[in-house]
PDB file of C-alpha atoms in Angstrom:
ATOM      1  CA  UNK A 166      21.391  11.401 -28.130  1.00  0.00           C
ATOM      2  CA  UNK A 167      21.072   8.055 -26.337  1.00  0.00           C
ATOM      3  CA  UNK A 168      19.452   8.697 -22.948  1.00  0.00           C
ATOM      4  CA  UNK A 169      20.802  12.178 -22.282  1.00  0.00           C
ATOM      5  CA  UNK A 170      17.271  13.603 -21.950  1.00  0.00           C
ATOM      6  CA  UNK A 171      16.557  11.144 -19.125  1.00  0.00           C
ATOM      7  CA  UNK A 172      19.633  12.461 -17.345  1.00  0.00           C
ATOM      8  CA  UNK A 173      18.415  16.069 -17.593  1.00  0.00           C
ATOM      9  CA  UNK A 174      19.856  17.355 -20.857  1.00  0.00           C
ATOM     10  CA  UNK A 175      16.924  19.140 -22.471  1.00  0.00           C
ATOM     11  CA  UNK A 176      15.571  22.609 -23.036  1.00  0.00           C
ATOM     12  CA  UNK A 177      12.752  24.520 -24.644  1.00  0.00           C
ATOM     13  CA  UNK A 178      12.919  26.388 -27.925  1.00  0.00           C
ATOM     14  CA  UNK A 179       9.943  28.448 -29.049  1.00  0.00           C
ATOM     15  CA  UNK A 180       9.831  29.412 -32.725  1.00  0.00           C
ATOM     16  CA  UNK A 181       7.273  32.128 -33.381  1.00  0.00           C
ATOM     17  CA  UNK A 182       5.504  32.050 -36.710  1.00  0.00           C
ATOM     18  CA  UNK A 183       5.392  35.254 -38.726  1.00  0.00           C
ATOM     19  CA  UNK A 184       2.360  37.495 -38.370  1.00  0.00           C
ATOM     20  CA  UNK A 185      -0.503  36.612 -40.716  1.00  0.00           C
ATOM     21  CA  UNK A 186      -1.196  38.438 -43.958  1.00  0.00           C
ATOM     22  CA  UNK A 187      -3.379  40.817 -42.007  1.00  0.00           C
ATOM     23  CA  UNK A 188      -0.410  41.355 -39.603  1.00  0.00           C
ATOM     24  CA  UNK A 189      -2.155  39.688 -36.639  1.00  0.00           C
ATOM     25  CA  UNK A 190      -0.081  37.743 -34.132  1.00  0.00           C
ATOM     26  CA  UNK A 191      -1.002  34.752 -31.965  1.00  0.00           C
ATOM     27  CA  UNK A 192      -1.192  37.124 -28.989  1.00  0.00           C
ATOM     28  CA  UNK A 193      -3.882  39.132 -30.756  1.00  0.00           C
ATOM     29  CA  UNK A 194      -5.718  36.088 -32.156  1.00  0.00           C
ATOM     30  CA  UNK A 195      -5.960  34.272 -28.819  1.00  0.00           C
ATOM     31  CA  UNK A 196      -6.102  37.396 -26.612  1.00  0.00           C
ATOM     32  CA  UNK A 197      -3.506  36.822 -23.906  1.00  0.00           C
ATOM     33  CA  UNK A 198      -1.150  39.279 -22.225  1.00  0.00           C
ATOM     34  CA  UNK A 199       1.933  37.127 -21.604  1.00  0.00           C
ATOM     35  CA  UNK A 200       3.317  33.636 -22.072  1.00  0.00           C
ATOM     36  CA  UNK A 201       5.214  31.134 -19.967  1.00  0.00           C
ATOM     37  CA  UNK A 202       7.140  28.006 -20.934  1.00  0.00           C
ATOM     38  CA  UNK A 203       6.519  24.948 -18.725  1.00  0.00           C
ATOM     39  CA  UNK A 204       8.823  21.976 -19.187  1.00  0.00           C
ATOM     40  CA  UNK A 205       7.416  19.029 -17.241  1.00  0.00           C
ATOM     41  CA  UNK A 206       9.501  15.900 -16.863  1.00  0.00           C
ATOM     42  CA  UNK A 207       9.573  12.629 -15.006  1.00  0.00           C
ATOM     43  CA  UNK A 208      12.403  12.456 -12.509  1.00  0.00           C
ATOM     44  CA  UNK A 209      14.546   9.413 -11.897  1.00  0.00           C
ATOM     45  CA  UNK A 210      16.806   9.972  -8.911  1.00  0.00           C
ATOM     46  CA  UNK A 211      19.709   8.110 -10.454  1.00  0.00           C
ATOM     47  CA  UNK A 212      21.749   8.254 -13.619  1.00  0.00           C
ATOM     48  CA  UNK A 213      20.284   6.313 -16.559  1.00  0.00           C
ATOM     49  CA  UNK A 214      23.238   3.938 -16.495  1.00  0.00           C
ATOM     50  CA  UNK A 215      22.250   2.833 -12.986  1.00  0.00           C
ATOM     51  CA  UNK A 216      20.580  -0.562 -13.379  1.00  0.00           C
ATOM     52  CA  UNK A 217      21.817  -2.490 -10.379  1.00  0.00           C
ATOM     53  CA  UNK A 218      18.991  -3.650  -8.131  1.00  0.00           C
ATOM     54  CA  UNK A 219      15.987  -2.887 -10.333  1.00  0.00           C
ATOM     55  CA  UNK A 220      16.795  -5.120 -13.286  1.00  0.00           C
ATOM     56  CA  UNK A 221      18.340  -7.802 -11.056  1.00  0.00           C
ATOM     57  CA  UNK A 222      14.962  -8.377  -9.387  1.00  0.00           C
ATOM     58  CA  UNK A 223      12.970 -11.085 -11.291  1.00  0.00           C
ATOM     59  CA  UNK A 224       9.717  -9.194 -10.573  1.00  0.00           C
ATOM     60  CA  UNK A 225      10.955  -6.351 -12.802  1.00  0.00           C
ATOM     61  CA  UNK A 226      12.173  -8.363 -15.782  1.00  0.00           C
ATOM     62  CA  UNK A 227      11.419  -6.477 -19.007  1.00  0.00           C
ATOM     63  CA  UNK A 228       9.995  -3.378 -17.276  1.00  0.00           C
ATOM     64  CA  UNK A 229      11.496   0.076 -16.975  1.00  0.00           C
ATOM     65  CA  UNK A 230      11.802   1.561 -13.480  1.00  0.00           C
ATOM     66  CA  UNK A 231       9.061   4.117 -12.782  1.00  0.00           C
ATOM     67  CA  UNK A 232      10.043   7.739 -12.125  1.00  0.00           C
ATOM     68  CA  UNK A 233      10.025   8.789  -8.471  1.00  0.00           C
ATOM     69  CA  UNK A 234       8.542  12.238  -9.057  1.00  0.00           C
ATOM     70  CA  UNK A 235       8.245  15.070 -11.565  1.00  0.00           C
ATOM     71  CA  UNK A 236      10.079  18.302 -12.160  1.00  0.00           C
ATOM     72  CA  UNK A 237       8.729  21.550 -13.581  1.00  0.00           C
ATOM     73  CA  UNK A 238      11.227  23.846 -15.302  1.00  0.00           C
ATOM     74  CA  UNK A 239      14.084  21.976 -13.634  1.00  0.00           C
ATOM     75  CA  UNK A 240      12.693  22.101 -10.089  1.00  0.00           C
ATOM     76  CA  UNK A 241      10.992  19.355  -8.157  1.00  0.00           C
ATOM     77  CA  UNK A 242      10.312  17.925  -4.755  1.00  0.00           C
ATOM     78  CA  UNK A 243      10.215  14.393  -3.396  1.00  0.00           C
ATOM     79  CA  UNK A 244       8.609  12.784  -0.376  1.00  0.00           C
ATOM     80  CA  UNK A 245      11.577  10.974   1.189  1.00  0.00           C
ATOM     81  CA  UNK A 246       9.310   8.344   2.744  1.00  0.00           C
ATOM     82  CA  UNK A 247       8.667   7.072  -0.794  1.00  0.00           C
ATOM     83  CA  UNK A 248      12.264   5.954  -1.347  1.00  0.00           C
ATOM     84  CA  UNK A 249      12.610   2.310  -2.335  1.00  0.00           C
ATOM     85  CA  UNK A 250      15.302  -0.257  -1.715  1.00  0.00           C
ATOM     86  CA  UNK A 251      16.106  -0.228  -5.436  1.00  0.00           C
ATOM     87  CA  UNK A 252      16.888   3.468  -5.573  1.00  0.00           C
ATOM     88  CA  UNK A 253      19.515   4.859  -3.215  1.00  0.00           C
ATOM     89  CA  UNK A 254      18.184   8.367  -2.611  1.00  0.00           C
ATOM     90  CA  UNK A 255      19.809  11.075  -0.537  1.00  0.00           C
ATOM     91  CA  UNK A 256      16.812  13.153   0.454  1.00  0.00           C
ATOM     92  CA  UNK A 257      16.869  16.874   1.009  1.00  0.00           C
ATOM     93  CA  UNK A 258      13.705  18.729   1.944  1.00  0.00           C
ATOM     94  CA  UNK A 259      12.745  21.208  -0.750  1.00  0.00           C
ATOM     95  CA  UNK A 260       9.697  23.322  -1.458  1.00  0.00           C
ATOM     96  CA  UNK A 261       7.280  22.199  -4.135  1.00  0.00           C
ATOM     97  CA  UNK A 262       7.944  24.030  -7.386  1.00  0.00           C
ATOM     98  CA  UNK A 263       5.746  27.062  -7.961  1.00  0.00           C
ATOM     99  CA  UNK A 264       4.782  28.642 -11.239  1.00  0.00           C
ATOM    100  CA  UNK A 265       4.503  32.426 -10.928  1.00  0.00           C
ATOM    101  CA  UNK A 266       1.880  34.002 -13.159  1.00  0.00           C
ATOM    102  CA  UNK A 267       0.606  37.563 -13.377  1.00  0.00           C
ATOM    103  CA  UNK A 268      -2.683  37.883 -11.501  1.00  0.00           C
ATOM    104  CA  UNK A 269      -5.792  39.013 -13.342  1.00  0.00           C
ATOM    105  CA  UNK A 270      -4.356  38.388 -16.806  1.00  0.00           C
ATOM    106  CA  UNK A 271      -4.646  35.743 -19.492  1.00  0.00           C
ATOM    107  CA  UNK A 272      -1.433  33.777 -19.923  1.00  0.00           C
ATOM    108  CA  UNK A 273      -0.398  31.421 -22.699  1.00  0.00           C
ATOM    109  CA  UNK A 274       1.249  28.338 -21.187  1.00  0.00           C
ATOM    110  CA  UNK A 275       3.497  26.485 -23.598  1.00  0.00           C
ATOM    111  CA  UNK A 276       3.699  23.043 -21.994  1.00  0.00           C
ATOM    112  CA  UNK A 277       6.318  20.494 -23.099  1.00  0.00           C
ATOM    113  CA  UNK A 278       6.653  16.961 -21.717  1.00  0.00           C
ATOM    114  CA  UNK A 279      10.439  16.648 -21.691  1.00  0.00           C
ATOM    115  CA  UNK A 280      10.298  13.320 -19.849  1.00  0.00           C
ATOM    116  CA  UNK A 281      11.046   9.821 -21.025  1.00  0.00           C
ATOM    117  CA  UNK A 282       8.345   7.625 -19.477  1.00  0.00           C
ATOM    118  CA  UNK A 283       5.210   9.238 -18.071  1.00  0.00           C
ATOM    119  CA  UNK A 284       2.277  11.094 -19.592  1.00  0.00           C
ATOM    120  CA  UNK A 285       0.827  14.042 -17.675  1.00  0.00           C
ATOM    121  CA  UNK A 286      -2.347  16.039 -17.490  1.00  0.00           C
ATOM    122  CA  UNK A 287      -2.494  19.660 -16.411  1.00  0.00           C
ATOM    123  CA  UNK A 288      -5.005  20.563 -13.725  1.00  0.00           C
ATOM    124  CA  UNK A 289      -5.674  23.833 -11.925  1.00  0.00           C
ATOM    125  CA  UNK A 290      -6.275  23.601  -8.205  1.00  0.00           C
ATOM    126  CA  UNK A 291      -7.010  27.274  -7.531  1.00  0.00           C
ATOM    127  CA  UNK A 292      -9.321  29.278  -9.753  1.00  0.00           C
ATOM    128  CA  UNK A 293      -8.978  30.142 -13.400  1.00  0.00           C
ATOM    129  CA  UNK A 294      -9.711  28.018 -16.441  1.00  0.00           C
ATOM    130  CA  UNK A 295      -7.740  26.539 -19.313  1.00  0.00           C
ATOM    131  CA  UNK A 296      -8.475  26.696 -23.022  1.00  0.00           C
ATOM    132  CA  UNK A 297      -6.455  24.407 -25.308  1.00  0.00           C
ATOM    133  CA  UNK A 298      -5.344  26.300 -28.427  1.00  0.00           C
ATOM    134  CA  UNK A 299      -2.629  24.171 -30.078  1.00  0.00           C
ATOM    135  CA  UNK A 300      -1.270  20.649 -29.797  1.00  0.00           C
ATOM    136  CA  UNK A 301       1.943  18.940 -30.850  1.00  0.00           C
ATOM    137  CA  UNK A 302       3.325  20.369 -34.067  1.00  0.00           C
ATOM    138  CA  UNK A 303       1.348  23.608 -33.783  1.00  0.00           C
ATOM    139  CA  UNK A 304      -1.967  22.139 -34.940  1.00  0.00           C
ATOM    140  CA  UNK A 305      -4.682  24.614 -33.994  1.00  0.00           C
ATOM    141  CA  UNK A 306      -7.556  23.377 -31.838  1.00  0.00           C
ATOM    142  CA  UNK A 307     -10.804  25.111 -32.807  1.00  0.00           C
ATOM    143  CA  UNK A 308     -13.482  25.901 -30.257  1.00  0.00           C
ATOM    144  CA  UNK A 309     -11.998  24.026 -27.299  1.00  0.00           C
ATOM    145  CA  UNK A 310     -14.158  24.476 -24.197  1.00  0.00           C
ATOM    146  CA  UNK A 311     -12.913  26.146 -21.031  1.00  0.00           C
ATOM    147  CA  UNK A 312     -11.872  23.571 -18.468  1.00  0.00           C
ATOM    148  CA  UNK A 313      -9.984  23.161 -15.184  1.00  0.00           C
ATOM    149  CA  UNK A 314      -7.938  20.275 -16.658  1.00  0.00           C
ATOM    150  CA  UNK A 315      -6.263  19.309 -19.934  1.00  0.00           C
ATOM    151  CA  UNK A 316      -4.308  16.187 -20.834  1.00  0.00           C
ATOM    152  CA  UNK A 317      -2.737  13.644 -21.390  1.00  0.00           C
ATOM    153  CA  UNK A 318       0.608  14.883 -22.700  1.00  0.00           C
ATOM    154  CA  UNK A 319       3.091  12.111 -23.461  1.00  0.00           C
ATOM    155  CA  UNK A 320       6.913  12.323 -23.647  1.00  0.00           C
ATOM    156  CA  UNK A 321       8.088  14.561 -26.480  1.00  0.00           C
ATOM    157  CA  UNK A 322       4.672  16.148 -26.999  1.00  0.00           C
ATOM    158  CA  UNK A 323       3.602  19.706 -26.378  1.00  0.00           C
ATOM    159  CA  UNK A 324       0.435  21.740 -26.039  1.00  0.00           C
ATOM    160  CA  UNK A 325      -0.406  25.393 -25.644  1.00  0.00           C
ATOM    161  CA  UNK A 326      -3.220  26.512 -23.379  1.00  0.00           C
ATOM    162  CA  UNK A 327      -4.572  29.888 -22.379  1.00  0.00           C
ATOM    163  CA  UNK A 328      -4.940  30.261 -18.629  1.00  0.00           C
ATOM    164  CA  UNK A 329      -7.781  32.715 -18.134  1.00  0.00           C
ATOM    165  CA  UNK A 330      -9.174  34.598 -15.143  1.00  0.00           C
ATOM    166  CA  UNK A 331      -6.075  34.271 -12.988  1.00  0.00           C
ATOM    167  CA  UNK A 332      -6.793  35.647  -9.533  1.00  0.00           C
ATOM    168  CA  UNK A 333      -3.597  34.638  -7.752  1.00  0.00           C
ATOM    169  CA  UNK A 334      -0.086  35.567  -8.795  1.00  0.00           C
ATOM    170  CA  UNK A 335       1.285  32.176  -7.739  1.00  0.00           C
ATOM    171  CA  UNK A 336       0.159  28.692  -8.715  1.00  0.00           C
ATOM    172  CA  UNK A 337       1.554  25.545  -7.175  1.00  0.00           C
ATOM    173  CA  UNK A 338       1.262  21.866  -8.015  1.00  0.00           C
ATOM    174  CA  UNK A 339       0.435  21.771 -11.695  1.00  0.00           C
ATOM    175  CA  UNK A 340      -0.562  18.126 -12.047  1.00  0.00           C
TER     176      UNK A 340
END
């Protein structure tokens, strides 16, 4: 409703389809051991009703303010030196969000862009490979190649990928 999603009111809901006529499940079809929901969102450091400063500047007429950073599953970090005069930001040092995955196993990542402005790609920085299996609406992707990156995922869209050959139990900085 209105701009509630921009202010952080969102969540993920996964509806599993019934097993096929031959009783096979997605887990068996795509051969993965576990799954993880990743909600990625742009992060504005002010309430959506805050317009003072940005819109008053003639250089910004007709343009939306860009997000300052991103959050993953409700957690994010921000480089305080990137604050602008338009956005009053009280900075607190925080760790970058980490996504914990079981090492040595294939994991289905259900990725949802819960943001309002930015599109994102998903890129692995440390080992493993991604295989896209479904896109928005559950449409199956046949024979997608293994890759270290997948994208672009725009606001309100989702994709499912299989992360294969995980060697580490912790991944940071999904981009």
